[in-house]
Coordinates of C-alpha atoms in Angstrom, one line a residue:
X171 CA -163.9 2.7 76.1
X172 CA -161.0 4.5 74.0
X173 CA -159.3 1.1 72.3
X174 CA -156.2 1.4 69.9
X175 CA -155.5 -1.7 67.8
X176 CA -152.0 -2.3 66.4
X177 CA -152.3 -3.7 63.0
X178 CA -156.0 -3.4 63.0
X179 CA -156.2 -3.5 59.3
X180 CA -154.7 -6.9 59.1
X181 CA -156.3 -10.1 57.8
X182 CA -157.2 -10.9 61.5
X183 CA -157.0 -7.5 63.4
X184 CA -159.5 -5.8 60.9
X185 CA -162.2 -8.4 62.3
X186 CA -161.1 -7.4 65.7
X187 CA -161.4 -3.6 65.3
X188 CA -165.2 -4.3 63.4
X189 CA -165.9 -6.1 66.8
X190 CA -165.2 -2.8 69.1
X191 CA -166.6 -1.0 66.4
X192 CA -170.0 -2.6 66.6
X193 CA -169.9 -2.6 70.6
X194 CA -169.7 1.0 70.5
X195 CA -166.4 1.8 71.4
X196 CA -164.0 4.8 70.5
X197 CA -161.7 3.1 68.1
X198 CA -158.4 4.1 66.3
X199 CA -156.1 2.0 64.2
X200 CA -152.4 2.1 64.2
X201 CA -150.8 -0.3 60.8
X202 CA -148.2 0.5 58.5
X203 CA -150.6 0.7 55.8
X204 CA -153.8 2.4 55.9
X205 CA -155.8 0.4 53.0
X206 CA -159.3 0.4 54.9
X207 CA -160.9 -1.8 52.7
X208 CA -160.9 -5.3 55.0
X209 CA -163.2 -3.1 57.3
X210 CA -165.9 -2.2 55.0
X211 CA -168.6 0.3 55.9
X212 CA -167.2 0.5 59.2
X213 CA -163.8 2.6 58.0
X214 CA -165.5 5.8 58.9
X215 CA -166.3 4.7 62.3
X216 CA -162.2 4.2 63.2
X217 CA -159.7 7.2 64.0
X218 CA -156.6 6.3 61.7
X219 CA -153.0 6.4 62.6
X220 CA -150.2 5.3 59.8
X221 CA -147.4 4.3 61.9
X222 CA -144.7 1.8 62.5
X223 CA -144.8 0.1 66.0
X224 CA -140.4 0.3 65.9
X225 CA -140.8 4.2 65.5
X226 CA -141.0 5.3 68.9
X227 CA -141.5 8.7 68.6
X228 CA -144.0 8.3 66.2
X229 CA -145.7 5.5 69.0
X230 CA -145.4 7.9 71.4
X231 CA -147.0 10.4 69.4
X232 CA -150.0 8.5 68.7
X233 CA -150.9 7.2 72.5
X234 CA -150.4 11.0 73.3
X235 CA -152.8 12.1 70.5
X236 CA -155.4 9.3 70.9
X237 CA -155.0 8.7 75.1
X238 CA -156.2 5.1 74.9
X239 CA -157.5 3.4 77.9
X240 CA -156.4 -0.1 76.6
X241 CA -154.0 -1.2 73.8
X242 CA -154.7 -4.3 71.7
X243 CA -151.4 -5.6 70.0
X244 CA -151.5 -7.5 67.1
X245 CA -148.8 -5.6 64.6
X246 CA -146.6 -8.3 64.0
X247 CA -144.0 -10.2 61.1
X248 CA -144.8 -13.9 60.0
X249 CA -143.5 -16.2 57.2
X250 CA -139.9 -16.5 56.3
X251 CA -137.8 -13.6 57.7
X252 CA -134.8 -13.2 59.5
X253 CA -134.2 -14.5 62.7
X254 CA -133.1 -11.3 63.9
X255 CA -136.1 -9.0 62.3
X256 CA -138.3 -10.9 63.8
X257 CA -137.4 -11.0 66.8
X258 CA -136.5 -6.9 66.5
X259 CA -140.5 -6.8 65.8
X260 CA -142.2 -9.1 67.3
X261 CA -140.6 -9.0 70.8
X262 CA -138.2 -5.4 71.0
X263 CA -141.1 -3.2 69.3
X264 CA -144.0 -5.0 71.5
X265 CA -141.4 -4.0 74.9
X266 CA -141.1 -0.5 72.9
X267 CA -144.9 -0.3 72.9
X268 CA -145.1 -1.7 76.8
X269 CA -142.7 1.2 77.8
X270 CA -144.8 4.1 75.7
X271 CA -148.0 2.4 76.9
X272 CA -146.8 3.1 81.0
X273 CA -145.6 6.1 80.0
X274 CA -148.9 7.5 78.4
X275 CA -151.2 5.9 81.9
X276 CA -152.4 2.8 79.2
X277 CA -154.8 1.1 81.5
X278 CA -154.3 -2.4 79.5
X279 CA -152.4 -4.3 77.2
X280 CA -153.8 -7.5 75.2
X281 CA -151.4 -8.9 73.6
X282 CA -152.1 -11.4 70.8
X283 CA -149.6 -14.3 70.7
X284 CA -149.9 -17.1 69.4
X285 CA -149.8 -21.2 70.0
X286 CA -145.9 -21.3 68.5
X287 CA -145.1 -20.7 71.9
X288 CA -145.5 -23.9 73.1
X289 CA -143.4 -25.0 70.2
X290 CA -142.5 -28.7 69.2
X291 CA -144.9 -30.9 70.5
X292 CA -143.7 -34.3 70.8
X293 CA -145.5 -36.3 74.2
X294 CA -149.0 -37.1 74.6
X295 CA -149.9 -33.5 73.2
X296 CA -149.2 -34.5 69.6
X297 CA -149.7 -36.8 67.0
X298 CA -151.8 -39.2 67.9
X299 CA -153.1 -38.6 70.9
X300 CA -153.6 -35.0 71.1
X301 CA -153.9 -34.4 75.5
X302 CA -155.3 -30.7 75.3
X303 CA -152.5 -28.4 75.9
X304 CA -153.1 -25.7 78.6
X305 CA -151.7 -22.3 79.4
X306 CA -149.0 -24.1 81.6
X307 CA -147.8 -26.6 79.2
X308 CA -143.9 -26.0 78.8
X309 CA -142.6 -23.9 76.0
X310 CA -140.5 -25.9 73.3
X311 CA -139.8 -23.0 70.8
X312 CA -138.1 -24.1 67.7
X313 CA -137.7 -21.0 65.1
X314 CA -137.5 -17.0 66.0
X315 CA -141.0 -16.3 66.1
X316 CA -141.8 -18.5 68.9
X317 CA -139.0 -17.4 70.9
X318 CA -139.9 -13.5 69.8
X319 CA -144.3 -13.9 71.3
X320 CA -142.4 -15.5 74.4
X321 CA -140.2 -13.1 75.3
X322 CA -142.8 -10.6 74.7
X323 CA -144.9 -12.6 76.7
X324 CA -142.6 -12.4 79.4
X325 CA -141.6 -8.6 79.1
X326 CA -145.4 -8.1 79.2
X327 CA -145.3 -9.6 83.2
X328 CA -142.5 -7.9 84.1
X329 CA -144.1 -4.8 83.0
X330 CA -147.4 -6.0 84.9
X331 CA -145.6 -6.7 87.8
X332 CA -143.2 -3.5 87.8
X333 CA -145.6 -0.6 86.7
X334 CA -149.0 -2.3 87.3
X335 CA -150.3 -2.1 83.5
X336 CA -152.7 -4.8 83.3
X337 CA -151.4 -7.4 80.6
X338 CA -152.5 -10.4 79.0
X339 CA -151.5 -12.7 76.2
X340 CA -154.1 -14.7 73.9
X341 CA -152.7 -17.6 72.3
X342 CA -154.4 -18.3 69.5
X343 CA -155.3 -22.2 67.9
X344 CA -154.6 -22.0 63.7
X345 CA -156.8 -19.0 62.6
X346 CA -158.9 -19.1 59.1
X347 CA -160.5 -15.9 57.6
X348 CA -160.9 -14.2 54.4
X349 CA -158.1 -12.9 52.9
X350 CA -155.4 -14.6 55.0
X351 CA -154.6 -16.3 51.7
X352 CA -153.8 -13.5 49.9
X353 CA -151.5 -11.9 52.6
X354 CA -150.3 -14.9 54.9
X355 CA -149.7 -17.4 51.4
X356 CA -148.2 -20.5 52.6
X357 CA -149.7 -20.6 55.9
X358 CA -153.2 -20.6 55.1
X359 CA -154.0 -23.5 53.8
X360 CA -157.7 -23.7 55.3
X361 CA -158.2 -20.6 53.3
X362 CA -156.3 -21.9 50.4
X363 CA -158.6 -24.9 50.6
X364 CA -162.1 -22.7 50.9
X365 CA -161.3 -20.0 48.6
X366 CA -160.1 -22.5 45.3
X367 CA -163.1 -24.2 45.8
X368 CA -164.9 -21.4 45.8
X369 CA -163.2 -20.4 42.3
X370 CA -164.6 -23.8 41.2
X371 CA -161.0 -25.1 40.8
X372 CA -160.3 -28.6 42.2
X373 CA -158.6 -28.5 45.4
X374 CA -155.8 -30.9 45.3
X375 CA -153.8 -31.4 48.5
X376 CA -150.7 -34.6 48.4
X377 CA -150.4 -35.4 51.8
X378 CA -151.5 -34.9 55.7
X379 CA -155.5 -35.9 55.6
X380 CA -154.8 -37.7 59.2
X381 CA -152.9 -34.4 61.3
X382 CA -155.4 -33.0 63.6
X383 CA -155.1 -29.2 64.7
X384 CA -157.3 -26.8 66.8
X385 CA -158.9 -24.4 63.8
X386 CA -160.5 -21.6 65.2
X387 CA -162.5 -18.9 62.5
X388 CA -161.1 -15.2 62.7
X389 CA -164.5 -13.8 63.8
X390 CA -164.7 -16.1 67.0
X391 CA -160.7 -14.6 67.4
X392 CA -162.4 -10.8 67.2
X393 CA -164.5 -12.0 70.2
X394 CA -162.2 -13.0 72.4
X395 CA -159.9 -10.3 71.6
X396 CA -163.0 -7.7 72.7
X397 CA -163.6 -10.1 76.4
X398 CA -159.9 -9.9 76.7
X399 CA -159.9 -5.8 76.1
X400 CA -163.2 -5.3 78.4
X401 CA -164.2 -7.6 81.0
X402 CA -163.1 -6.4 84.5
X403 CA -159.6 -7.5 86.0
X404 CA -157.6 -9.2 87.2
X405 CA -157.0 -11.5 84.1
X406 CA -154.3 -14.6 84.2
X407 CA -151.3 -14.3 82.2
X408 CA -152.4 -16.0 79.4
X409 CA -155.2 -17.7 77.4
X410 CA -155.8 -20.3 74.8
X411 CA -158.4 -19.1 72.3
X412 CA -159.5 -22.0 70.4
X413 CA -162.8 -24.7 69.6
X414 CA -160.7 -27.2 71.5
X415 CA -161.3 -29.6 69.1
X416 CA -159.0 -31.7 66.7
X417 CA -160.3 -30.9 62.9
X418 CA -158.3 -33.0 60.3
X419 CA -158.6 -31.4 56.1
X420 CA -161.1 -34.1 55.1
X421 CA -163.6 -32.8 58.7
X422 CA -162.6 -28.9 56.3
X423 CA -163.7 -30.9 52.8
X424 CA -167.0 -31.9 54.3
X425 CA -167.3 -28.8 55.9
X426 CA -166.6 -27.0 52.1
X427 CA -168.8 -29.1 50.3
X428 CA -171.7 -28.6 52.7
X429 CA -171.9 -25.1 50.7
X430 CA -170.2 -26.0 47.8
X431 CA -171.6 -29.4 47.0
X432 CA -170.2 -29.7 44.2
X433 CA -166.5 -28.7 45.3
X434 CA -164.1 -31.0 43.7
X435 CA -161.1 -31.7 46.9
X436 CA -158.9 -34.4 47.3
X437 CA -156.6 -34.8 50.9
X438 CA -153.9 -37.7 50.8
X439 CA -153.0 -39.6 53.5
X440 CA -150.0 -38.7 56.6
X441 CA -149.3 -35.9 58.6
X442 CA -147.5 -32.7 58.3
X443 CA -149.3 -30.9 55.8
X444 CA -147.3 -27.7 56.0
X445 CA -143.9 -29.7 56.0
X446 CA -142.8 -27.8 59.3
X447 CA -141.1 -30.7 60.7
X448 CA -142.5 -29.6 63.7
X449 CA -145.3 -30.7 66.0
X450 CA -146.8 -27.5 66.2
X451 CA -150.1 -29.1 65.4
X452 CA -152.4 -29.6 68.7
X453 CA -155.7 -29.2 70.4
X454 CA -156.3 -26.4 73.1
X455 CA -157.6 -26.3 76.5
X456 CA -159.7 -23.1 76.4
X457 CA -161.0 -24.2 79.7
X458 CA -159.6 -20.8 81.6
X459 CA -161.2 -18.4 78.7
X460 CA -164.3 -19.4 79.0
X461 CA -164.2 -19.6 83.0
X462 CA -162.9 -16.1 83.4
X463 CA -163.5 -14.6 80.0
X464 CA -167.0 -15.8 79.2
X465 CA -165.6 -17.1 75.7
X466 CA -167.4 -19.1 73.6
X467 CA -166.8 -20.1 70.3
X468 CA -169.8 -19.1 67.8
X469 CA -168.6 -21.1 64.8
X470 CA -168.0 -24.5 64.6
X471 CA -166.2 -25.5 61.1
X472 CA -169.7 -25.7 58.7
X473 CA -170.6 -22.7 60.1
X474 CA -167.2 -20.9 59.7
X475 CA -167.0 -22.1 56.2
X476 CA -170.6 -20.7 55.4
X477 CA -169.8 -17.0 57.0
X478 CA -166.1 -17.2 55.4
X479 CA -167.7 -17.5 51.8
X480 CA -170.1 -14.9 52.5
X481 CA -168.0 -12.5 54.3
X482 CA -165.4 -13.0 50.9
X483 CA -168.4 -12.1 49.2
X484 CA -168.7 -8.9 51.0
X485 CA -165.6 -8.0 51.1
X486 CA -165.3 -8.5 47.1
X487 CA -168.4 -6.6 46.9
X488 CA -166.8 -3.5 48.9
X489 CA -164.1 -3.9 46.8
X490 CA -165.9 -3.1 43.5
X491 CA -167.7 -0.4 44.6

């Protein structure tokens, strides 16, 4: 199969794009920057494209060029931005890229969203009861880049429902990887956590050792993504890709110190660890992915943490080369 991937040099699209890689698929990369190193030995497997997704002629251009049977979106802003950039990204350029995708016969479209949709979370699906939250829990978006993977959630239906492209969305639980500190600082704080004990530096961390969240590990993310891309329609709308399970940071110490015995981490009590002052933190239902997707998450957190320190190792190892 002919797959494009939007920002498939990212900290979580480069895992995706090794996935089709290693499945044997035809695989080009569109991202604003073409630093290959996050994909390793596989760089000289992928078709490159250096494009941004808000140039439409330049989009255009590239679907022409590379004719891709199905699209995987995952170019996309986070952290602190303006309201209005964000949304001109993450929502006008993904109806931008619906609109070439018709135009060039694009077969699919999987979209990769994210669990901000379903925004503040203040009944039984917070803190501390944590009721699973499934695909058709209401949306209570607080900042731009919820409302932004909405509405492109929504433009991606009336574009499924208008023209016939096939589109999904996968709304993904809190994702940990390599390198997602380094790019996504501030947001990462189960990478933060892994990779300073990994430095042998003591891991210090003031407050929110009781807040449970759904923690899923990127490579588990690059699964799904490939299910989503592949197995035969119709898919639903949407899908939580998650463990389904509520991991607190002291469940992430013992997972760390199960490789790094000696790792020196310390988690005060309360919630909020990120200071969002919103319940975005949850568990998800990924009841309907595995039903119709055949997902299955690989990793629980030991594991992740084990194949997090040696993929860093890898990746470092690339890097010297």
């Amino acid at each position: 199969m002919r797959v494009l991937v939007t920002g498939g040099l990212g900290v979580n699209g480069c895992w995706a794009t090794r996935r089709f890689v290693s499945e044997a698929h035809t695989v080009a990369v569109l991202d604003r920057r073409l630093d290959t190193a996050p994909l390793g030995s596989d760089a000289g497997s992928v078709t490159l494209f250096e494009a941004d997704i808000t140039n439409e002629a330049r989009l255009t251009e590239v679907f022409e060029r590379f004719q891709p049977e199905v699209v995987v979106h995952m170019a996309a802003l986070v952290g602190a931005r303006e309201a209005r950039e964000l949304f001109d990204v993450n929502a006008g350029a993904t109806v931008q890229l619906l609109d070439v995708a018709r135009r060039t016969d694009v077969r699919r479209v999987v979209f990769t969203s994210s669990r901000a949709v379903y925004g503040d979370l203040l009944g039984v699906e917070g803190h501390p009861t944590y009721q699973p939250v499934t695909e058709s829990t209401p949306f209570a978006p607080v900042r731009a880049y919820d409302v932004a993977k909405i509405a492109a959630e929504g433009m991606g239906q009336v574009y499924r429902r208008r023209y016939g492209l096939e589109f999904t969305a996968l709304r993904f639980a809190s994702i940990f990887g390599p390198g997602k500190n380094v790019r996504h600082a501030g947001t990462s704080i189960y990478s933060s956590m892994i990779d300073t004990a990994a430095a042998g530096e003591p891991v210090r961390i003031e407050r929110g050792g009781d807040q449970r969240d759904d923690v899923i590990y990127v490579e588990d993310v690059a699964a799904a993504i490939v299910l989503a891309a592949t197995v035969p329609g119709p898919l639903s709308p949407a899908y939580n890709i998650s463990r389904g399970e509520g991991t607190t940071l002291h469940d992430l110490a013992r997972a760390i110190r199960t490789s790094i015995p000696n790792a020196d981490i310390h988690v005060g009590p309360g919630l909020d660890y990120f200071d969002l002052g919103v319940q975005y933190y949850s568990v998800l239902d990924n009841s309907l992915a595995r039903r119709e997707l055949g997902f299955e998450p690989h990793y629980d957190l030991t594991r992740g943490v084990a194949r997090y320190l040696e993929a860093s190792r890898s990746l470092l190892e690339t890097d010297s080369a």
